[in-house]
Amino acid sequence: IKFFLTIRKILFSIRRRKLKKSLSELEMRSLQTRLGWDLHDEIIRVPLILSGYGVKNRGIINKQISQMDIVPTLSEIIGLPKDPNADGQSLMPLLNKLPFNEIPIYIESATNDPKSQGNVVGIRTTKYKMYKSRDSKKKKVLQLFDLEKDPLEKKNIANENTSIITDLEKLMSQIKHSKSNSSEKDFIKRKGVE
């Protein structure tokens, strides 16, 4: 198996070098996986299509949602009672063009080893995305992007915005250690992190 994995790695490297000649930096970035040291939107965003009974055709929705919102949404569509202990929130208000609270989302890179964790962790709000090394002994990574001014995440603004980093790290810690979203919403209102 190791032999085949080594061959695969070599072939992937050759293919990547060929593609680098014809693709832009952003197109190359979209070929990365969540196994690395980056969490750009083209790596972590997943399209969601809802169709069927109880779902009205509403086109493309550009609000920030989470995969944790799928179960509460499906539960509401089929008429199950709301589970107060469930993570996520129903997307039905969004689908019905009603006010919808975008909440910050905890993000992390993946790993091939089920016994270990990914390299980077972070948080994505409507306004900012921040991610950093999980273990700074391996490699030091700290990225902060203003998603309103820089939606393609080209300019890392971490060095100039240490107070935003501090606020986002606190929020990330709260999300990671909290079972309810109410403390996240309170934090956002107090700090204006949205």
Tab-separated table of C-alpha atoms in Angstrom:
chain	number	residue	atom	x	y	z
A	1	ILE	CA	0.000	0.000	0.000
A	2	LYS	CA	2.830	2.406	0.834
A	3	PHE	CA	4.251	1.889	-2.646
A	4	PHE	CA	0.942	2.847	-4.285
A	5	LEU	CA	0.523	5.868	-2.013
A	6	THR	CA	4.023	7.045	-2.939
A	7	ILE	CA	3.301	6.613	-6.667
A	8	ARG	CA	0.015	8.485	-6.232
A	9	LYS	CA	1.799	11.337	-4.469
A	10	ILE	CA	4.397	11.600	-7.233
A	11	LEU	CA	1.759	11.561	-9.989
A	12	PHE	CA	-0.275	14.191	-8.150
A	13	SER	CA	2.817	16.399	-7.881
A	14	ILE	CA	3.513	16.076	-11.621
A	15	ARG	CA	-0.114	16.836	-12.491
A	16	ARG	CA	-0.085	19.867	-10.158
A	17	ARG	CA	3.042	21.296	-11.850
A	18	LYS	CA	1.389	20.972	-15.264
A	19	LEU	CA	-1.794	22.653	-14.030
A	20	LYS	CA	0.165	25.473	-12.417
A	21	LYS	CA	1.227	26.609	-15.878
A	22	SER	CA	-2.348	27.085	-17.099
A	23	LEU	CA	-4.387	27.992	-13.990
A	24	SER	CA	-4.538	31.184	-11.927
A	25	GLU	CA	-3.513	31.286	-8.272
A	26	LEU	CA	-7.165	31.152	-7.179
A	27	GLU	CA	-7.907	28.213	-9.468
A	28	MET	CA	-4.903	26.361	-8.066
A	29	ARG	CA	-6.047	27.149	-4.535
A	30	SER	CA	-9.412	25.523	-5.262
A	31	LEU	CA	-7.627	22.212	-5.917
A	32	GLN	CA	-6.395	22.005	-2.337
A	33	THR	CA	-8.019	19.728	0.205
A	34	ARG	CA	-8.987	20.276	3.817
A	35	LEU	CA	-5.994	18.154	4.791
A	36	GLY	CA	-3.563	21.055	4.502
A	37	TRP	CA	-2.872	24.324	6.261
A	38	ASP	CA	-5.511	26.533	4.578
A	39	LEU	CA	-9.245	26.957	5.057
A	40	HIS	CA	-10.177	29.239	2.166
A	41	ASP	CA	-13.867	29.316	1.210
A	42	GLU	CA	-13.345	27.307	-1.959
A	43	ILE	CA	-12.068	24.463	0.246
A	44	ILE	CA	-14.675	24.526	3.017
A	45	ARG	CA	-17.881	25.722	1.354
A	46	VAL	CA	-20.347	23.022	0.360
A	47	PRO	CA	-23.349	23.707	-1.892
A	48	LEU	CA	-26.728	22.858	-0.378
A	49	ILE	CA	-29.807	22.215	-2.500
A	50	LEU	CA	-33.191	21.803	-0.845
A	51	SER	CA	-36.056	20.606	-2.982
A	52	GLY	CA	-39.341	18.849	-2.354
A	53	TYR	CA	-42.496	19.033	-0.297
A	54	GLY	CA	-42.605	22.078	1.970
A	55	VAL	CA	-39.712	23.806	0.223
A	56	LYS	CA	-40.566	26.751	-1.984
A	57	ASN	CA	-38.275	27.633	-4.873
A	58	ARG	CA	-36.329	30.646	-3.645
A	59	GLY	CA	-33.217	30.651	-5.800
A	60	ILE	CA	-29.718	31.178	-4.479
A	61	ILE	CA	-29.249	32.171	-0.849
A	62	ASN	CA	-25.993	33.896	0.029
A	63	LYS	CA	-26.293	33.856	3.813
A	64	GLN	CA	-23.780	31.993	5.937
A	65	ILE	CA	-25.191	28.681	7.127
A	66	SER	CA	-23.723	25.520	8.570
A	67	GLN	CA	-24.121	21.833	7.871
A	68	MET	CA	-25.454	21.643	11.445
A	69	ASP	CA	-28.503	23.565	10.180
A	70	ILE	CA	-29.620	20.730	7.902
A	71	VAL	CA	-31.179	18.464	10.552
A	72	PRO	CA	-33.217	21.237	12.257
A	73	THR	CA	-34.400	22.378	8.814
A	74	LEU	CA	-35.493	18.918	7.704
A	75	SER	CA	-37.139	18.335	11.088
A	76	GLU	CA	-39.189	21.500	10.697
A	77	ILE	CA	-40.145	20.647	7.104
A	78	ILE	CA	-41.565	17.265	8.123
A	79	GLY	CA	-43.230	18.652	11.254
A	80	LEU	CA	-41.114	17.159	14.034
A	81	PRO	CA	-41.026	19.094	17.314
A	82	LYS	CA	-37.997	21.336	17.801
A	83	ASP	CA	-35.229	19.668	19.815
A	84	PRO	CA	-33.851	22.274	22.271
A	85	ASN	CA	-30.574	20.326	22.574
A	86	ALA	CA	-29.927	20.121	18.823
A	87	ASP	CA	-27.061	22.035	17.293
A	88	GLY	CA	-27.794	24.365	14.406
A	89	GLN	CA	-30.881	26.328	13.482
A	90	SER	CA	-33.678	25.806	11.002
A	91	LEU	CA	-33.232	27.478	7.634
A	92	MET	CA	-36.993	27.787	7.088
A	93	PRO	CA	-37.047	31.528	7.952
A	94	LEU	CA	-34.380	32.044	5.294
A	95	LEU	CA	-36.275	29.951	2.758
A	96	ASN	CA	-39.456	31.931	3.497
A	97	LYS	CA	-37.618	35.267	3.167
A	98	LEU	CA	-37.966	36.070	6.875
A	99	PRO	CA	-35.228	37.548	9.094
A	100	PHE	CA	-32.424	35.071	9.703
A	101	ASN	CA	-29.567	35.307	12.216
A	102	GLU	CA	-26.244	34.305	10.736
A	103	ILE	CA	-24.142	32.794	13.474
A	104	PRO	CA	-20.355	32.321	13.503
A	105	ILE	CA	-19.142	28.919	12.354
A	106	TYR	CA	-16.273	26.945	13.848
A	107	ILE	CA	-14.044	25.544	11.079
A	108	GLU	CA	-11.134	23.118	11.080
A	109	SER	CA	-8.965	21.206	8.664
A	110	ALA	CA	-9.396	17.478	8.227
A	111	THR	CA	-7.028	14.570	8.683
A	112	ASN	CA	-6.596	11.097	7.219
A	113	ASP	CA	-5.783	9.688	10.655
A	114	PRO	CA	-8.865	9.085	12.820
A	115	LYS	CA	-6.667	9.277	15.930
A	116	SER	CA	-5.397	12.807	15.238
A	117	GLN	CA	-6.820	16.238	14.577
A	118	GLY	CA	-6.375	18.564	11.604
A	119	ASN	CA	-3.615	21.162	11.375
A	120	VAL	CA	-5.672	24.352	11.658
A	121	VAL	CA	-8.778	25.611	13.451
A	122	GLY	CA	-10.716	28.790	12.929
A	123	ILE	CA	-13.921	30.718	12.838
A	124	ARG	CA	-15.942	32.300	10.054
A	125	THR	CA	-18.345	35.148	10.706
A	126	THR	CA	-20.235	37.215	8.185
A	127	LYS	CA	-17.465	39.818	8.241
A	128	TYR	CA	-14.264	37.928	9.107
A	129	LYS	CA	-12.579	34.591	8.727
A	130	MET	CA	-9.707	33.700	11.027
A	131	TYR	CA	-7.788	30.450	11.214
A	132	LYS	CA	-4.617	29.434	12.973
A	133	SER	CA	-2.373	26.480	13.722
A	134	ARG	CA	-3.862	23.998	16.139
A	135	ASP	CA	-0.330	23.176	17.313
A	136	SER	CA	2.194	25.935	16.625
A	137	LYS	CA	5.109	23.519	17.115
A	138	LYS	CA	4.472	21.961	13.677
A	139	LYS	CA	3.991	25.144	11.654
A	140	LYS	CA	2.954	28.675	12.568
A	141	VAL	CA	-0.190	29.739	10.688
A	142	LEU	CA	-2.338	32.773	11.466
A	143	GLN	CA	-4.686	34.132	8.816
A	144	LEU	CA	-7.359	36.819	9.099
A	145	PHE	CA	-9.451	38.025	6.183
A	146	ASP	CA	-12.048	40.790	5.968
A	147	LEU	CA	-14.637	38.965	3.866
A	148	GLU	CA	-16.571	42.135	3.016
A	149	LYS	CA	-13.550	43.974	1.601
A	150	ASP	CA	-11.631	40.906	0.430
A	151	PRO	CA	-14.068	38.084	-0.470
A	152	LEU	CA	-11.354	36.181	-2.373
A	153	GLU	CA	-9.195	36.067	0.775
A	154	LYS	CA	-6.069	37.429	-0.869
A	155	LYS	CA	-4.800	39.789	1.862
A	156	ASN	CA	-3.973	38.442	5.312
A	157	ILE	CA	-4.705	41.286	7.765
A	158	ALA	CA	-3.805	39.407	10.964
A	159	ASN	CA	-0.735	41.475	11.867
A	160	GLU	CA	-2.629	44.784	11.769
A	161	ASN	CA	-5.714	43.546	13.665
A	162	THR	CA	-4.664	41.825	16.872
A	163	SER	CA	-7.796	42.981	18.755
A	164	ILE	CA	-10.042	41.313	16.146
A	165	ILE	CA	-7.942	38.136	16.450
A	166	THR	CA	-8.379	38.218	20.235
A	167	ASP	CA	-12.170	38.667	19.937
A	168	LEU	CA	-12.453	35.878	17.366
A	169	GLU	CA	-10.313	33.530	19.488
A	170	LYS	CA	-12.640	34.148	22.459
A	171	LEU	CA	-15.661	33.506	20.279
A	172	MET	CA	-14.067	30.347	18.865
A	173	SER	CA	-13.391	29.092	22.383
A	174	GLN	CA	-16.987	29.796	23.403
A	175	ILE	CA	-18.354	27.940	20.387
A	176	LYS	CA	-16.078	24.994	20.977
A	177	HIS	CA	-17.041	24.712	24.645
A	178	SER	CA	-20.695	25.729	24.432
A	179	LYS	CA	-23.774	23.610	23.838
A	180	SER	CA	-26.051	26.513	22.916
A	181	ASN	CA	-25.783	29.348	20.442
A	182	SER	CA	-27.196	31.921	22.853
A	183	SER	CA	-23.787	32.765	24.342
A	184	GLU	CA	-22.404	33.202	20.810
A	185	LYS	CA	-25.178	35.654	19.913
A	186	ASP	CA	-24.654	37.583	23.169
A	187	PHE	CA	-20.904	37.756	22.484
A	188	ILE	CA	-21.508	39.003	18.958
A	189	LYS	CA	-23.870	41.743	20.144
A	190	ARG	CA	-21.378	42.891	22.805
A	191	LYS	CA	-18.308	42.851	20.555
A	192	GLY	CA	-19.807	43.721	17.172
A	193	VAL	CA	-17.820	40.885	15.563
A	194	GLU	CA	-20.404	40.154	12.851
